[in-house]
Amino acid sequence: MADPALARRVAELREEIRGHDHRYHVLDAPTIPDAEYDRLFHELRQLEEAHPELAAPDSPTRRVGATPIGEFASVRHARPMLSLGNAFSEAEVRDFVARIEDMLGFDAIVFSVEPKIDGLAISLRFEEGRLVRAATRGDGEIGEDVTHTVRTIRSVPLRLSADAPALLEVRGEVYMPRAGFEAYNRRARERGEKELVNPRNAAAGSVRQQDPRLAAARPLAFFAYGIGECSLARLADTHSGVLAHLRGYGLPVSALADTAIGADGCLAYFERIGADRRKLGYDIDGVVYKVDRLDWQEELGFVSRAPRWAIAHKFPAEEALTRLLAVDVQVGRTGAVTPVARLEPVFVGGATVSNATLHNFDELARKDLRPGDTVIVRRAGDVIPEVVGMVPERRPPDARAVEPPTQCPQCGSPLLRDEGEAVIRCSGGLVCPAQRKEALRHYASRRALDIEGLGDKLADQLVDAGLVETVADLYTLDRATLAKLDRMGERSADKLLAQLEQSRDTRLERFLYGLGIRDVGEATAKALARHFGSLDALVDASLALAPYFTGEAALDAAGRKALAGEALIQVPDVGPVVAERLYRFFVDPRNREVLARLRSAGVHWPEQAPAAGAQGPLAGQTVVLTGTLAGMTREQAGARLEALGAKVAGSVSKKTSFVVAGSEAGSKLAKATELGIPVLDEEALLALLAAHAG
Ligand code: IVH
């Protein structure tokens, strides 16, 4: 026999943990931090392990059984689990209410109104307040015993409060909250495992797991919406009264459950819940209206398997089945190449959908979608339609998987995939029609060629009208053509021409940045301009790398070492990835033609001698600035260091000579420390500048 004091402590811990479970999972109002809960739980588990005689099947530690069950046993429901008739329109709701008013001979009927949770119907049987069985609906008469998995759901109490009737069957819905569903899928994606199609299937699939440990890993929850067999003749006179009792016994009942009067009241509830449904943490597919008075429910009775006293008013379906006709390839403004599903048009979520995004080719492969497949299309609210999965049983035998393209469907340029990224991109840059608008917008942006007035709308028009293919065409535009464009007029045309004229006189770093070569941002463009001094020198250095990127020189250890010695790689901020981008850009004859045309259109910059032989006490040193300096901006500090001959780079590498770290320096400082690169604080920087002053 265990010490009575221990037995008391165990009982106390169970009571306390049950209370916390109820506040956390049912009331959504936890009162202690998770860590404290874990501590209580741990203490209870240890006591139970040390004293097996104190074990109890309804202990909070015993939610998850250790062994999977074999087959699901059949369970005959003491009272059948009914289904509901559906209404899809206001007229159908009015008919339903009018029929009831007719039969009862009253109007202004009170209804219990509740959200219709989109999950799986479950019946919970409590005897002497203890959960003894959980069963699925099955055919309404006979369901499956799923006690082992339903026990793992934290909002299902294993014990009811003391005032609950000796026998009580609770009917309700098991569902998967959206956050849990998304977190589960995020993890599945990261591990390359199959994703759950939607929260409803996820809930149904989880409850019907044979292994309770698998179900316990799925974030499920439960809402009670009614009762079956009950040892008390009557818990209350109304359905809303029954729900209040269930709440009192510790069961989760939707906080949105309410009462409403007549058809107008029901319809107003439908509108209110419909407007807020996206804000709920779980999916609902409509609302349910139930005559509130239980004696009236009895009087109204049933037709076949559905009660006359209740109806489900459904929202337009957000998911529908249709056929995947083809997978097309689309090139976005940034060159991202994405698969798009062409669908047999289907009405879903209140609109006809014939295209849906597939995000990327990895996703296409993971979902294993093939033209000819029957697919599930989802359109929820204003969210863009997506294909969530396919129906394996309906796959035609000849369905072939879609291979990711290797060439851009718009311009034929090779497609490149960044390491560690799912997106593949067109390397065509300026010559890819799909990327022209973005290229124009970028070329004209303030930090590039700074062409005021050339915004998104104008860039779109110029490309759509076929007036501009590459940025070089900008300099061929004339006043008459421009003035004819939408919202332009002669004054705006003149302004734009003046801006274009001004942009001809620029600097190499701005020009390089304006070309929009991927990963060549402002800092890199500046470093390249400083290092090479002229466009031709940069082009030559880039083309000199051909052997590495055409496969002629193997990029093994020796090859990488040789590459690291190349002129282009000597530039701060430039590594093999940027080098390859530059090479691929300049090797493309179409890009070189654009450069030639820009130059012959008069775009020019002061060319300088290469900075290789830069003078000054810090010549040959590469510095990285990070964090916040108290006495000056990073740009000011950079300018003073450059004035002493140093190069300022944007990222820390083995080539960095030293790092200047202000307050709140983050990853760059960490990297410097890791590489053993000297770090100067602001004081040391000031000392260094002072030492070289004058
Ligand atoms: S009442 C006799 N209330 O919808 C009444 N059902 O389409 C039986 N459901 O099988 C059901 N939320 O799985 C009721 N608040 C709610 C509900 C609800 C979801 C489900 C339930 C039922 C199905 C009928």
PDB file of N, CA, C and O in Angstrom, residues 3 44 67 91 105 182 241 262 267 336 355 364 388 395 402 459 474 519 526 553 566 580 624:
ATOM      1  N   ASP A   3       1.822   5.050   0.798  1.00  0.00           N
ATOM      2  CA  ASP A   3       1.657   6.014   1.876  1.00  0.00           C
ATOM      3  C   ASP A   3       0.430   6.899   1.586  1.00  0.00           C
ATOM      4  O   ASP A   3       0.293   7.418   0.474  1.00  0.00           O
ATOM      5  N   LEU A  44       3.762  14.138 -11.283  1.00  0.00           N
ATOM      6  CA  LEU A  44       2.718  13.111 -11.246  1.00  0.00           C
ATOM      7  C   LEU A  44       3.223  11.828 -11.911  1.00  0.00           C
ATOM      8  O   LEU A  44       3.076  10.735 -11.375  1.00  0.00           O
ATOM      9  N   THR A  67       0.390   1.228 -26.926  1.00  0.00           N
ATOM     10  CA  THR A  67       0.352   0.234 -27.997  1.00  0.00           C
ATOM     11  C   THR A  67      -0.766   0.527 -28.980  1.00  0.00           C
ATOM     12  O   THR A  67      -1.867   0.903 -28.596  1.00  0.00           O
ATOM     13  N   ALA A  91     -33.807  31.561 -49.178  1.00  0.00           N
ATOM     14  CA  ALA A  91     -35.161  31.043 -49.418  1.00  0.00           C
ATOM     15  C   ALA A  91     -35.348  29.695 -48.727  1.00  0.00           C
ATOM     16  O   ALA A  91     -36.394  29.421 -48.132  1.00  0.00           O
ATOM     17  N   GLY A 105     -47.807  25.958 -35.023  1.00  0.00           N
ATOM     18  CA  GLY A 105     -48.864  26.952 -34.855  1.00  0.00           C
ATOM     19  C   GLY A 105     -48.405  28.177 -34.078  1.00  0.00           C
ATOM     20  O   GLY A 105     -49.215  28.879 -33.466  1.00  0.00           O
ATOM     21  N   GLU A 182      -1.437  24.036 -40.139  1.00  0.00           N
ATOM     22  CA  GLU A 182      -0.354  24.667 -40.907  1.00  0.00           C
ATOM     23  C   GLU A 182       1.017  24.294 -40.359  1.00  0.00           C
ATOM     24  O   GLU A 182       1.948  24.037 -41.106  1.00  0.00           O
ATOM     25  N   GLY A 241     -30.041  25.334 -23.070  1.00  0.00           N
ATOM     26  CA  GLY A 241     -29.849  24.967 -21.671  1.00  0.00           C
ATOM     27  C   GLY A 241     -28.960  23.735 -21.547  1.00  0.00           C
ATOM     28  O   GLY A 241     -28.084  23.667 -20.669  1.00  0.00           O
ATOM     29  N   GLY A 262     -36.734  33.470 -35.080  1.00  0.00           N
ATOM     30  CA  GLY A 262     -37.313  33.468 -36.419  1.00  0.00           C
ATOM     31  C   GLY A 262     -36.269  33.425 -37.526  1.00  0.00           C
ATOM     32  O   GLY A 262     -35.061  33.408 -37.281  1.00  0.00           O
ATOM     33  N   LEU A 267     -30.905  34.305 -40.107  1.00  0.00           N
ATOM     34  CA  LEU A 267     -30.133  34.821 -41.243  1.00  0.00           C
ATOM     35  C   LEU A 267     -29.117  35.870 -40.785  1.00  0.00           C
ATOM     36  O   LEU A 267     -28.004  35.945 -41.316  1.00  0.00           O
ATOM     37  N   ALA A 336      11.134  34.514 -61.833  1.00  0.00           N
ATOM     38  CA  ALA A 336      10.770  33.249 -61.201  1.00  0.00           C
ATOM     39  C   ALA A 336       9.861  32.474 -62.152  1.00  0.00           C
ATOM     40  O   ALA A 336       8.916  33.023 -62.700  1.00  0.00           O
ATOM     41  N   ASN A 355      -7.801  28.556 -63.321  1.00  0.00           N
ATOM     42  CA  ASN A 355      -6.345  28.511 -63.140  1.00  0.00           C
ATOM     43  C   ASN A 355      -6.059  28.497 -61.650  1.00  0.00           C
ATOM     44  O   ASN A 355      -6.794  29.097 -60.890  1.00  0.00           O
ATOM     45  N   LEU A 364       4.841  20.791 -56.952  1.00  0.00           N
ATOM     46  CA  LEU A 364       4.171  19.969 -57.961  1.00  0.00           C
ATOM     47  C   LEU A 364       4.568  18.501 -57.780  1.00  0.00           C
ATOM     48  O   LEU A 364       3.730  17.596 -57.805  1.00  0.00           O
ATOM     49  N   VAL A 388      -4.979  21.703 -53.777  1.00  0.00           N
ATOM     50  CA  VAL A 388      -4.454  21.169 -52.513  1.00  0.00           C
ATOM     51  C   VAL A 388      -4.054  19.702 -52.607  1.00  0.00           C
ATOM     52  O   VAL A 388      -3.279  19.231 -51.794  1.00  0.00           O
ATOM     53  N   ARG A 395      -6.902   8.512 -60.853  1.00  0.00           N
ATOM     54  CA  ARG A 395      -5.825   8.834 -61.807  1.00  0.00           C
ATOM     55  C   ARG A 395      -5.944   7.952 -63.044  1.00  0.00           C
ATOM     56  O   ARG A 395      -5.995   6.728 -62.942  1.00  0.00           O
ATOM     57  N   VAL A 402       4.867  15.893 -64.850  1.00  0.00           N
ATOM     58  CA  VAL A 402       5.378  17.048 -65.600  1.00  0.00           C
ATOM     59  C   VAL A 402       6.827  17.299 -65.174  1.00  0.00           C
ATOM     60  O   VAL A 402       7.114  17.432 -63.988  1.00  0.00           O
ATOM     61  N   ALA A 459       5.880  51.717 -67.218  1.00  0.00           N
ATOM     62  CA  ALA A 459       6.685  50.575 -67.661  1.00  0.00           C
ATOM     63  C   ALA A 459       5.768  49.516 -68.282  1.00  0.00           C
ATOM     64  O   ALA A 459       6.063  48.968 -69.352  1.00  0.00           O
ATOM     65  N   LEU A 474      14.457  52.681 -74.414  1.00  0.00           N
ATOM     66  CA  LEU A 474      13.963  53.891 -73.741  1.00  0.00           C
ATOM     67  C   LEU A 474      14.464  55.139 -74.449  1.00  0.00           C
ATOM     68  O   LEU A 474      13.759  56.134 -74.576  1.00  0.00           O
ATOM     69  N   ASP A 519      21.712  39.524 -57.671  1.00  0.00           N
ATOM     70  CA  ASP A 519      22.714  39.538 -56.605  1.00  0.00           C
ATOM     71  C   ASP A 519      23.758  40.642 -56.774  1.00  0.00           C
ATOM     72  O   ASP A 519      24.719  40.703 -56.021  1.00  0.00           O
ATOM     73  N   LYS A 526      29.076  49.014 -56.694  1.00  0.00           N
ATOM     74  CA  LYS A 526      30.057  50.032 -56.340  1.00  0.00           C
ATOM     75  C   LYS A 526      31.454  49.411 -56.252  1.00  0.00           C
ATOM     76  O   LYS A 526      32.431  49.961 -56.775  1.00  0.00           O
ATOM     77  N   ALA A 553      36.769  23.678 -67.030  1.00  0.00           N
ATOM     78  CA  ALA A 553      37.628  23.452 -65.857  1.00  0.00           C
ATOM     79  C   ALA A 553      36.748  22.870 -64.755  1.00  0.00           C
ATOM     80  O   ALA A 553      35.712  23.427 -64.434  1.00  0.00           O
ATOM     81  N   GLU A 566      41.046  34.353 -59.409  1.00  0.00           N
ATOM     82  CA  GLU A 566      40.706  35.193 -60.558  1.00  0.00           C
ATOM     83  C   GLU A 566      40.412  36.633 -60.135  1.00  0.00           C
ATOM     84  O   GLU A 566      39.927  36.882 -59.031  1.00  0.00           O
ATOM     85  N   GLU A 580      29.480  33.958 -61.187  1.00  0.00           N
ATOM     86  CA  GLU A 580      28.762  33.211 -62.219  1.00  0.00           C
ATOM     87  C   GLU A 580      27.628  34.051 -62.812  1.00  0.00           C
ATOM     88  O   GLU A 580      27.389  34.039 -64.014  1.00  0.00           O
ATOM     89  N   VAL A 624      34.732  45.796 -43.197  1.00  0.00           N
ATOM     90  CA  VAL A 624      33.273  45.638 -43.137  1.00  0.00           C
ATOM     91  C   VAL A 624      32.760  46.406 -41.923  1.00  0.00           C
ATOM     92  O   VAL A 624      33.325  46.299 -40.830  1.00  0.00           O
TER      93      VAL A 624
END
